[in-house]
């Protein structure tokens, strides 16, 4: 297949590019580089041994999106592009709705006009909201995300479901995933957050490499084994494999819309993750327990049974694998990707 990967220069997108190419498909990337650096593309070409065409523009631009589909033939789209910081979405809700919804409208409109019938969408476990029972299952309703970012994912899921129901030529995979961490085992691509990391493991990695003084642990009085929040962490390589499995499965999928959780089915606490990273780095990592952070749930994780049964996919890498690969990436790239 010839696959367009939107946001293909980003953290999850870049790892997915490598696996989709390795599976024998041709890949084209579209990315506006608002949350990624162009230098990742050279590394992707080195890892894959192939030229990867890149179109640098914002998918909310309908004319440029239409021109891309008019000029090139695609069999499928994997859609990662979008703004993704939960906290920032609370401060800038309109930007999040405009960008995440607008880019999807533009993309799907062009897909339909040019007969591209397969779409894998990067959704999120945040769609389940604060009241879903743990572990999260795909059939839970109603979806009630607690942030503007999460609500854009809920809205896009509804939009894609409605469009697929009305268009027999379109099949959609909605992938709800949990907390991606880790890096490519080569250490050449990994997570490069802009500014202060919003997520736990990149922050720990930056403390370990000396970019930050210490980790703040937000609360140790939750009803969990050690009092710190528990999350379902998944290696980005397993997550990329899940996108490839979903892409492959869409060909024969009987339903127009297919929803799969991509997670390990196991919760790992903040302190457990910290200690796993200490094992990987071979040193203690300073931390301080501070007050709880608004909106944090005590614990959640996936029920990944449906993906096991329908995709033949499962997460295989351990928390120690995730930390070792993150540390290899961070040591080799202490300041992330170079600017040029």
mmCIF file of C-alpha atoms in Angstrom:
data_model
loop_
_atom_site.group_PDB
_atom_site.id
_atom_site.type_symbol
_atom_site.label_atom_id
_atom_site.label_comp_id
_atom_site.label_asym_id
_atom_site.label_seq_id
_atom_site.Cartn_x
_atom_site.Cartn_y
_atom_site.Cartn_z
ATOM 1 C CA UNK A 1 0.000 0.000 0.000
ATOM 2 C CA UNK A 2 0.912 3.635 -0.351
ATOM 3 C CA UNK A 3 0.242 5.153 3.063
ATOM 4 C CA UNK A 4 0.003 8.833 4.003
ATOM 5 C CA UNK A 5 1.066 9.364 7.624
ATOM 6 C CA UNK A 6 -0.036 12.724 9.029
ATOM 7 C CA UNK A 7 2.148 13.909 11.881
ATOM 8 C CA UNK A 8 4.717 11.381 10.710
ATOM 9 C CA UNK A 9 7.629 13.402 12.091
ATOM 10 C CA UNK A 10 6.213 13.317 15.621
ATOM 11 C CA UNK A 11 6.993 10.884 18.420
ATOM 12 C CA UNK A 12 4.524 8.080 17.686
ATOM 13 C CA UNK A 13 4.279 8.924 13.987
ATOM 14 C CA UNK A 14 8.012 8.566 13.381
ATOM 15 C CA UNK A 15 8.168 5.115 14.992
ATOM 16 C CA UNK A 16 5.137 4.069 12.960
ATOM 17 C CA UNK A 17 6.797 5.261 9.742
ATOM 18 C CA UNK A 18 9.706 2.877 10.385
ATOM 19 C CA UNK A 19 7.446 -0.127 10.953
ATOM 20 C CA UNK A 20 5.110 0.587 8.046
ATOM 21 C CA UNK A 21 8.095 0.859 5.681
ATOM 22 C CA UNK A 22 9.587 -2.336 7.147
ATOM 23 C CA UNK A 23 6.307 -4.099 6.354
ATOM 24 C CA UNK A 24 6.821 -3.299 2.669
ATOM 25 C CA UNK A 25 4.560 -0.277 2.241
ATOM 26 C CA UNK A 26 5.432 3.067 0.655
ATOM 27 C CA UNK A 27 5.110 5.987 3.075
ATOM 28 C CA UNK A 28 4.528 9.691 2.496
ATOM 29 C CA UNK A 29 4.625 12.092 5.470
ATOM 30 C CA UNK A 30 2.670 15.305 5.938
ATOM 31 C CA UNK A 31 3.649 17.402 8.963
ATOM 32 C CA UNK A 32 3.686 21.123 9.713
ATOM 33 C CA UNK A 33 6.604 20.666 12.162
ATOM 34 C CA UNK A 34 4.861 22.691 14.862
ATOM 35 C CA UNK A 35 5.696 19.968 17.393
ATOM 36 C CA UNK A 36 8.503 18.126 15.615
ATOM 37 C CA UNK A 37 11.835 18.924 13.988
ATOM 38 C CA UNK A 38 12.636 18.352 10.311
ATOM 39 C CA UNK A 39 15.903 16.658 11.291
ATOM 40 C CA UNK A 40 13.933 13.540 12.278
ATOM 41 C CA UNK A 41 13.327 12.815 8.591
ATOM 42 C CA UNK A 42 17.024 12.178 7.861
ATOM 43 C CA UNK A 43 17.083 9.689 10.699
ATOM 44 C CA UNK A 44 13.963 7.957 9.423
ATOM 45 C CA UNK A 45 15.542 7.617 5.993
ATOM 46 C CA UNK A 46 18.700 6.188 7.549
ATOM 47 C CA UNK A 47 16.715 3.685 9.629
ATOM 48 C CA UNK A 48 14.500 2.597 6.736
ATOM 49 C CA UNK A 49 17.069 2.793 3.946
ATOM 50 C CA UNK A 50 14.590 4.584 1.725
ATOM 51 C CA UNK A 51 13.594 8.079 0.661
ATOM 52 C CA UNK A 52 10.531 9.358 2.507
ATOM 53 C CA UNK A 53 8.672 12.135 0.683
ATOM 54 C CA UNK A 54 7.596 14.917 3.061
ATOM 55 C CA UNK A 55 4.970 17.620 2.599
ATOM 56 C CA UNK A 56 5.409 20.440 5.111
ATOM 57 C CA UNK A 57 2.077 22.163 5.644
ATOM 58 C CA UNK A 58 -0.834 22.408 8.064
ATOM 59 C CA UNK A 59 -3.699 20.029 7.240
ATOM 60 C CA UNK A 60 -6.232 22.677 8.248
ATOM 61 C CA UNK A 61 -5.329 24.253 4.891
ATOM 62 C CA UNK A 62 -8.015 22.640 2.719
ATOM 63 C CA UNK A 63 -6.524 23.791 -0.587
ATOM 64 C CA UNK A 64 -3.081 22.314 0.125
ATOM 65 C CA UNK A 65 -4.640 19.102 1.436
ATOM 66 C CA UNK A 66 -6.782 18.782 -1.694
ATOM 67 C CA UNK A 67 -3.743 19.433 -3.900
ATOM 68 C CA UNK A 68 -1.758 16.700 -2.114
ATOM 69 C CA UNK A 69 -4.473 14.115 -2.791
ATOM 70 C CA UNK A 70 -4.940 15.344 -6.371
ATOM 71 C CA UNK A 71 -1.209 15.035 -7.091
ATOM 72 C CA UNK A 72 -0.513 11.721 -5.341
ATOM 73 C CA UNK A 73 -2.271 8.378 -5.019
ATOM 74 C CA UNK A 74 -2.830 6.886 -1.548
ATOM 75 C CA UNK A 75 -4.403 3.616 -0.424
ATOM 76 C CA UNK A 76 -4.682 4.497 3.261
ATOM 77 C CA UNK A 77 -4.071 7.233 5.829
ATOM 78 C CA UNK A 78 -2.749 6.994 9.389
ATOM 79 C CA UNK A 79 -3.770 10.218 11.126
ATOM 80 C CA UNK A 80 -1.606 11.417 14.045
ATOM 81 C CA UNK A 81 -1.485 15.149 13.326
ATOM 82 C CA UNK A 82 -2.937 17.352 16.050
ATOM 83 C CA UNK A 83 -2.276 19.350 19.196
ATOM 84 C CA UNK A 84 -1.908 17.037 22.175
ATOM 85 C CA UNK A 85 -1.103 18.727 25.517
ATOM 86 C CA UNK A 86 -3.946 18.315 28.002
ATOM 87 C CA UNK A 87 -2.967 21.298 30.170
ATOM 88 C CA UNK A 88 -2.421 23.605 27.208
ATOM 89 C CA UNK A 89 -5.825 22.636 25.823
ATOM 90 C CA UNK A 90 -7.467 24.029 28.965
ATOM 91 C CA UNK A 91 -5.717 27.368 28.374
ATOM 92 C CA UNK A 92 -6.219 27.402 24.592
ATOM 93 C CA UNK A 93 -9.404 25.428 23.909
ATOM 94 C CA UNK A 94 -10.324 27.216 20.686
ATOM 95 C CA UNK A 95 -6.921 26.454 19.145
ATOM 96 C CA UNK A 96 -7.372 22.778 19.987
ATOM 97 C CA UNK A 97 -10.865 22.533 18.534
ATOM 98 C CA UNK A 98 -9.887 24.451 15.404
ATOM 99 C CA UNK A 99 -6.712 22.487 14.781
ATOM 100 C CA UNK A 100 -7.720 18.942 15.702
ATOM 101 C CA UNK A 101 -11.194 19.024 14.186
ATOM 102 C CA UNK A 102 -10.285 21.219 11.224
ATOM 103 C CA UNK A 103 -7.347 19.059 10.133
ATOM 104 C CA UNK A 104 -9.521 15.944 10.324
ATOM 105 C CA UNK A 105 -12.340 17.528 8.302
ATOM 106 C CA UNK A 106 -9.859 18.629 5.637
ATOM 107 C CA UNK A 107 -8.180 15.212 5.504
ATOM 108 C CA UNK A 108 -11.363 13.122 5.354
ATOM 109 C CA UNK A 109 -12.938 15.411 2.762
ATOM 110 C CA UNK A 110 -9.909 14.907 0.490
ATOM 111 C CA UNK A 111 -9.873 11.153 1.153
ATOM 112 C CA UNK A 112 -13.502 10.799 0.089
ATOM 113 C CA UNK A 113 -13.066 12.966 -2.988
ATOM 114 C CA UNK A 114 -10.129 10.843 -4.167
ATOM 115 C CA UNK A 115 -11.390 7.396 -3.194
ATOM 116 C CA UNK A 116 -9.030 6.637 -0.293
ATOM 117 C CA UNK A 117 -10.954 4.112 1.779
ATOM 118 C CA UNK A 118 -8.866 3.222 4.844
ATOM 119 C CA UNK A 119 -8.173 5.477 7.833
ATOM 120 C CA UNK A 120 -6.390 4.642 11.093
ATOM 121 C CA UNK A 121 -7.019 7.381 13.658
ATOM 122 C CA UNK A 122 -4.820 8.105 16.651
ATOM 123 C CA UNK A 123 -7.308 8.489 19.491
ATOM 124 C CA UNK A 124 -6.638 8.309 23.223
ATOM 125 C CA UNK A 125 -7.651 6.617 26.444
ATOM 126 C CA UNK A 126 -8.624 10.073 27.676
ATOM 127 C CA UNK A 127 -11.923 9.639 25.796
ATOM 128 C CA UNK A 128 -13.154 7.346 28.581
ATOM 129 C CA UNK A 129 -13.362 10.226 31.050
ATOM 130 C CA UNK A 130 -13.331 10.195 34.833
ATOM 131 C CA UNK A 131 -16.152 7.731 35.503
ATOM 132 C CA UNK A 132 -15.410 4.699 33.326
ATOM 133 C CA UNK A 133 -14.749 1.497 35.303
ATOM 134 C CA UNK A 134 -11.174 0.171 35.250
ATOM 135 C CA UNK A 135 -9.958 -1.570 33.154
ATOM 136 C CA UNK A 136 -11.277 0.505 30.258
ATOM 137 C CA UNK A 137 -13.220 -1.441 27.640
ATOM 138 C CA UNK A 138 -14.028 -0.307 24.104
ATOM 139 C CA UNK A 139 -17.792 -0.728 24.560
ATOM 140 C CA UNK A 140 -18.020 1.778 27.434
ATOM 141 C CA UNK A 141 -20.460 4.639 26.936
ATOM 142 C CA UNK A 142 -20.884 7.546 27.209
ATOM 143 C CA UNK A 143 -17.460 8.889 26.314
ATOM 144 C CA UNK A 144 -16.908 11.929 28.513
ATOM 145 C CA UNK A 145 -13.362 13.272 28.304
ATOM 146 C CA UNK A 146 -12.398 15.783 30.991
ATOM 147 C CA UNK A 147 -10.294 18.206 28.901
ATOM 148 C CA UNK A 148 -10.701 20.117 25.626
ATOM 149 C CA UNK A 149 -7.941 17.922 24.143
ATOM 150 C CA UNK A 150 -9.815 14.772 25.133
ATOM 151 C CA UNK A 151 -13.098 16.165 23.865
ATOM 152 C CA UNK A 152 -11.540 16.784 20.438
ATOM 153 C CA UNK A 153 -10.747 13.055 20.344
ATOM 154 C CA UNK A 154 -14.321 12.150 21.344
ATOM 155 C CA UNK A 155 -15.748 14.504 18.711
ATOM 156 C CA UNK A 156 -13.456 13.166 15.983
ATOM 157 C CA UNK A 157 -14.417 9.590 16.864
ATOM 158 C CA UNK A 158 -18.097 10.545 16.453
ATOM 159 C CA UNK A 159 -17.423 12.387 13.187
ATOM 160 C CA UNK A 160 -15.483 9.485 11.683
ATOM 161 C CA UNK A 161 -18.133 6.993 12.811
ATOM 162 C CA UNK A 162 -20.897 9.051 11.188
ATOM 163 C CA UNK A 163 -18.955 9.536 7.947
ATOM 164 C CA UNK A 164 -18.090 5.823 7.707
ATOM 165 C CA UNK A 165 -21.735 4.897 8.329
ATOM 166 C CA UNK A 166 -22.752 7.117 5.417
ATOM 167 C CA UNK A 167 -19.937 6.080 3.062
ATOM 168 C CA UNK A 168 -19.664 2.348 2.261
ATOM 169 C CA UNK A 169 -16.247 2.988 0.726
ATOM 170 C CA UNK A 170 -14.664 4.056 4.017
ATOM 171 C CA UNK A 171 -13.320 1.856 6.812
ATOM 172 C CA UNK A 172 -12.000 3.408 10.011
ATOM 173 C CA UNK A 173 -9.879 2.154 12.916
ATOM 174 C CA UNK A 174 -10.097 4.157 16.145
ATOM 175 C CA UNK A 175 -7.072 3.342 18.290
ATOM 176 C CA UNK A 176 -7.406 4.375 21.923
ATOM 177 C CA UNK A 177 -4.021 4.222 23.516
ATOM 178 C CA UNK A 178 -2.620 4.814 26.881
ATOM 179 C CA UNK A 179 0.775 6.210 27.945
ATOM 180 C CA UNK A 180 3.406 5.728 25.222
ATOM 181 C CA UNK A 181 7.036 5.806 26.311
ATOM 182 C CA UNK A 182 10.318 4.321 25.132
ATOM 183 C CA UNK A 183 12.250 4.854 21.917
ATOM 184 C CA UNK A 184 13.562 2.970 18.915
ATOM 185 C CA UNK A 185 16.152 0.434 20.133
ATOM 186 C CA UNK A 186 18.814 2.108 17.974
ATOM 187 C CA UNK A 187 18.498 5.266 20.098
ATOM 188 C CA UNK A 188 18.267 7.418 16.970
ATOM 189 C CA UNK A 189 14.596 8.420 17.290
ATOM 190 C CA UNK A 190 12.610 9.037 20.462
ATOM 191 C CA UNK A 191 10.426 11.511 22.303
ATOM 192 C CA UNK A 192 11.590 15.133 22.085
ATOM 193 C CA UNK A 193 9.062 17.271 23.968
ATOM 194 C CA UNK A 194 9.185 20.990 23.282
ATOM 195 C CA UNK A 195 9.636 22.975 26.511
ATOM 196 C CA UNK A 196 8.857 21.370 29.867
ATOM 197 C CA UNK A 197 7.685 17.765 29.368
ATOM 198 C CA UNK A 198 4.021 17.160 30.174
ATOM 199 C CA UNK A 199 4.547 13.445 30.731
ATOM 200 C CA UNK A 200 6.325 11.496 33.446
ATOM 201 C CA UNK A 201 9.011 9.509 31.657
ATOM 202 C CA UNK A 202 10.471 12.276 29.462
ATOM 203 C CA UNK A 203 10.705 14.385 32.615
ATOM 204 C CA UNK A 204 12.505 11.588 34.506
ATOM 205 C CA UNK A 205 14.868 11.179 31.529
ATOM 206 C CA UNK A 206 15.712 14.883 31.525
ATOM 207 C CA UNK A 207 16.438 14.758 35.268
ATOM 208 C CA UNK A 208 18.646 11.701 34.729
ATOM 209 C CA UNK A 209 20.625 13.394 31.953
ATOM 210 C CA UNK A 210 21.075 16.599 33.995
ATOM 211 C CA UNK A 211 18.694 18.946 32.194
ATOM 212 C CA UNK A 212 16.379 19.240 35.208
ATOM 213 C CA UNK A 213 17.030 19.266 38.946
ATOM 214 C CA UNK A 214 14.469 16.774 40.239
ATOM 215 C CA UNK A 215 11.148 15.083 39.573
ATOM 216 C CA UNK A 216 8.022 16.363 41.285
ATOM 217 C CA UNK A 217 5.741 13.487 42.288
ATOM 218 C CA UNK A 218 2.201 14.862 42.441
ATOM 219 C CA UNK A 219 0.752 13.176 45.522
ATOM 220 C CA UNK A 220 1.588 9.969 47.372
ATOM 221 C CA UNK A 221 -1.740 9.503 49.150
ATOM 222 C CA UNK A 222 -3.796 7.908 46.383
ATOM 223 C CA UNK A 223 -5.578 4.572 47.002
ATOM 224 C CA UNK A 224 -2.866 2.613 45.189
ATOM 225 C CA UNK A 225 -0.165 0.170 46.323
ATOM 226 C CA UNK A 226 2.447 2.871 46.991
ATOM 227 C CA UNK A 227 0.163 5.936 47.065
ATOM 228 C CA UNK A 228 1.236 7.291 43.673
ATOM 229 C CA UNK A 229 -0.850 7.305 40.497
ATOM 230 C CA UNK A 230 -0.861 4.194 38.324
ATOM 231 C CA UNK A 231 -0.961 4.297 34.529
ATOM 232 C CA UNK A 232 -0.819 1.839 31.636
ATOM 233 C CA UNK A 233 2.559 2.558 30.007
ATOM 234 C CA UNK A 234 3.130 1.087 26.556
ATOM 235 C CA UNK A 235 6.343 0.982 24.553
ATOM 236 C CA UNK A 236 6.123 3.201 21.477
ATOM 237 C CA UNK A 237 7.398 0.298 19.368
ATOM 238 C CA UNK A 238 4.459 -1.851 20.523
ATOM 239 C CA UNK A 239 2.142 1.077 19.810
ATOM 240 C CA UNK A 240 3.551 1.465 16.283
ATOM 241 C CA UNK A 241 3.037 -2.264 15.728
ATOM 242 C CA UNK A 242 -0.593 -1.792 16.783
ATOM 243 C CA UNK A 243 -1.101 0.831 14.067
ATOM 244 C CA UNK A 244 0.379 -1.497 11.469
ATOM 245 C CA UNK A 245 -1.854 -4.356 12.694
ATOM 246 C CA UNK A 246 -4.939 -2.134 12.484
ATOM 247 C CA UNK A 247 -3.988 -0.952 8.994
ATOM 248 C CA UNK A 248 -3.624 -4.560 7.862
ATOM 249 C CA UNK A 249 -6.892 -5.634 9.511
ATOM 250 C CA UNK A 250 -8.973 -2.890 7.891
ATOM 251 C CA UNK A 251 -8.803 -4.631 4.508
ATOM 252 C CA UNK A 252 -10.975 -7.500 5.719
ATOM 253 C CA UNK A 253 -12.779 -5.815 8.613
ATOM 254 C CA UNK A 254 -16.534 -6.386 8.269
ATOM 255 C CA UNK A 255 -17.498 -3.281 10.257
ATOM 256 C CA UNK A 256 -17.100 0.254 8.903
ATOM 257 C CA UNK A 257 -15.765 1.455 12.285
ATOM 258 C CA UNK A 258 -13.469 -0.588 14.510
ATOM 259 C CA UNK A 259 -12.327 0.467 17.987
ATOM 260 C CA UNK A 260 -9.296 -1.061 19.675
ATOM 261 C CA UNK A 261 -7.489 -0.277 22.948
ATOM 262 C CA UNK A 262 -3.709 -0.392 22.655
ATOM 263 C CA UNK A 263 -2.322 -0.941 26.142
ATOM 264 C CA UNK A 264 -0.623 -3.548 28.291
ATOM 265 C CA UNK A 265 -3.514 -4.165 30.669
ATOM 266 C CA UNK A 266 -1.252 -3.429 33.655
ATOM 267 C CA UNK A 267 -0.858 -0.342 35.817
ATOM 268 C CA UNK A 268 2.573 0.963 36.819
ATOM 269 C CA UNK A 269 2.914 3.582 39.557
ATOM 270 C CA UNK A 270 4.960 6.771 39.382
ATOM 271 C CA UNK A 271 7.462 5.439 41.916
ATOM 272 C CA UNK A 272 7.690 2.053 40.192
ATOM 273 C CA UNK A 273 8.514 3.843 36.940
ATOM 274 C CA UNK A 274 11.055 6.066 38.683
ATOM 275 C CA UNK A 275 12.830 3.039 40.165
ATOM 276 C CA UNK A 276 12.775 1.216 36.805
ATOM 277 C CA UNK A 277 14.466 4.234 35.246
ATOM 278 C CA UNK A 278 17.045 4.258 38.027
ATOM 279 C CA UNK A 279 17.866 0.654 37.114
ATOM 280 C CA UNK A 280 18.259 1.620 33.460
ATOM 281 C CA UNK A 281 20.430 4.658 34.231
ATOM 282 C CA UNK A 282 22.402 2.961 36.988
ATOM 283 C CA UNK A 283 21.934 5.836 39.440
ATOM 284 C CA UNK A 284 19.474 7.405 41.821
ATOM 285 C CA UNK A 285 17.177 10.080 40.431
ATOM 286 C CA UNK A 286 16.202 12.907 42.809
ATOM 287 C CA UNK A 287 12.506 13.482 43.407
ATOM 288 C CA UNK A 288 10.190 15.336 45.767
ATOM 289 C CA UNK A 289 6.605 14.553 46.671
ATOM 290 C CA UNK A 290 4.401 17.618 46.219
ATOM 291 C CA UNK A 291 0.641 18.202 46.324
ATOM 292 C CA UNK A 292 -1.792 16.423 44.049
ATOM 293 C CA UNK A 293 -2.331 17.795 40.566
ATOM 294 C CA UNK A 294 -5.880 18.760 39.631
ATOM 295 C CA UNK A 295 -7.631 16.212 37.451
ATOM 296 C CA UNK A 296 -5.307 13.253 38.033
ATOM 297 C CA UNK A 297 -7.122 9.930 38.421
ATOM 298 C CA UNK A 298 -5.667 7.441 40.928
ATOM 299 C CA UNK A 299 -5.299 4.563 38.478
ATOM 300 C CA UNK A 300 -6.397 3.362 35.054
ATOM 301 C CA UNK A 301 -5.319 0.828 32.488
ATOM 302 C CA UNK A 302 -6.589 -0.891 29.354
ATOM 303 C CA UNK A 303 -8.442 -4.085 28.746
ATOM 304 C CA UNK A 304 -6.526 -5.000 25.542
ATOM 305 C CA UNK A 305 -8.390 -8.287 24.945
ATOM 306 C CA UNK A 306 -10.177 -7.059 21.814
ATOM 307 C CA UNK A 307 -6.890 -6.116 20.111
ATOM 308 C CA UNK A 308 -5.414 -9.500 21.070
ATOM 309 C CA UNK A 309 -8.351 -11.383 19.573
ATOM 310 C CA UNK A 310 -9.100 -9.285 16.478
ATOM 311 C CA UNK A 311 -5.678 -7.933 15.508
ATOM 312 C CA UNK A 312 -3.416 -10.672 16.834
ATOM 313 C CA UNK A 313 -1.557 -7.834 18.540
ATOM 314 C CA UNK A 314 -0.252 -7.561 22.058
ATOM 315 C CA UNK A 315 2.274 -5.404 23.898
ATOM 316 C CA UNK A 316 5.441 -7.447 24.444
ATOM 317 C CA UNK A 317 7.970 -5.024 25.943
ATOM 318 C CA UNK A 318 8.396 -4.554 29.692
ATOM 319 C CA UNK A 319 8.691 -1.390 31.760
ATOM 320 C CA UNK A 320 12.427 -2.107 32.055
ATOM 321 C CA UNK A 321 12.639 -2.307 28.248
ATOM 322 C CA UNK A 322 10.806 1.025 27.987
ATOM 323 C CA UNK A 323 13.193 2.732 30.402
ATOM 324 C CA UNK A 324 16.345 1.224 28.866
ATOM 325 C CA UNK A 325 15.354 2.404 25.386
ATOM 326 C CA UNK A 326 14.360 5.862 26.659
ATOM 327 C CA UNK A 327 17.704 6.203 28.443
ATOM 328 C CA UNK A 328 19.648 5.128 25.351
ATOM 329 C CA UNK A 329 17.814 7.797 23.309
ATOM 330 C CA UNK A 330 18.229 10.493 25.979
ATOM 331 C CA UNK A 331 21.927 9.821 26.517
ATOM 332 C CA UNK A 332 22.630 9.984 22.795
ATOM 333 C CA UNK A 333 20.419 13.048 22.337
ATOM 334 C CA UNK A 334 20.568 14.983 25.619
ATOM 335 C CA UNK A 335 18.935 18.025 24.037
ATOM 336 C CA UNK A 336 16.632 16.122 21.689
ATOM 337 C CA UNK A 337 16.846 16.431 17.925
ATOM 338 C CA UNK A 338 19.161 19.109 16.540
ATOM 339 C CA UNK A 339 17.477 22.140 15.012
ATOM 340 C CA UNK A 340 19.220 21.676 11.686
#
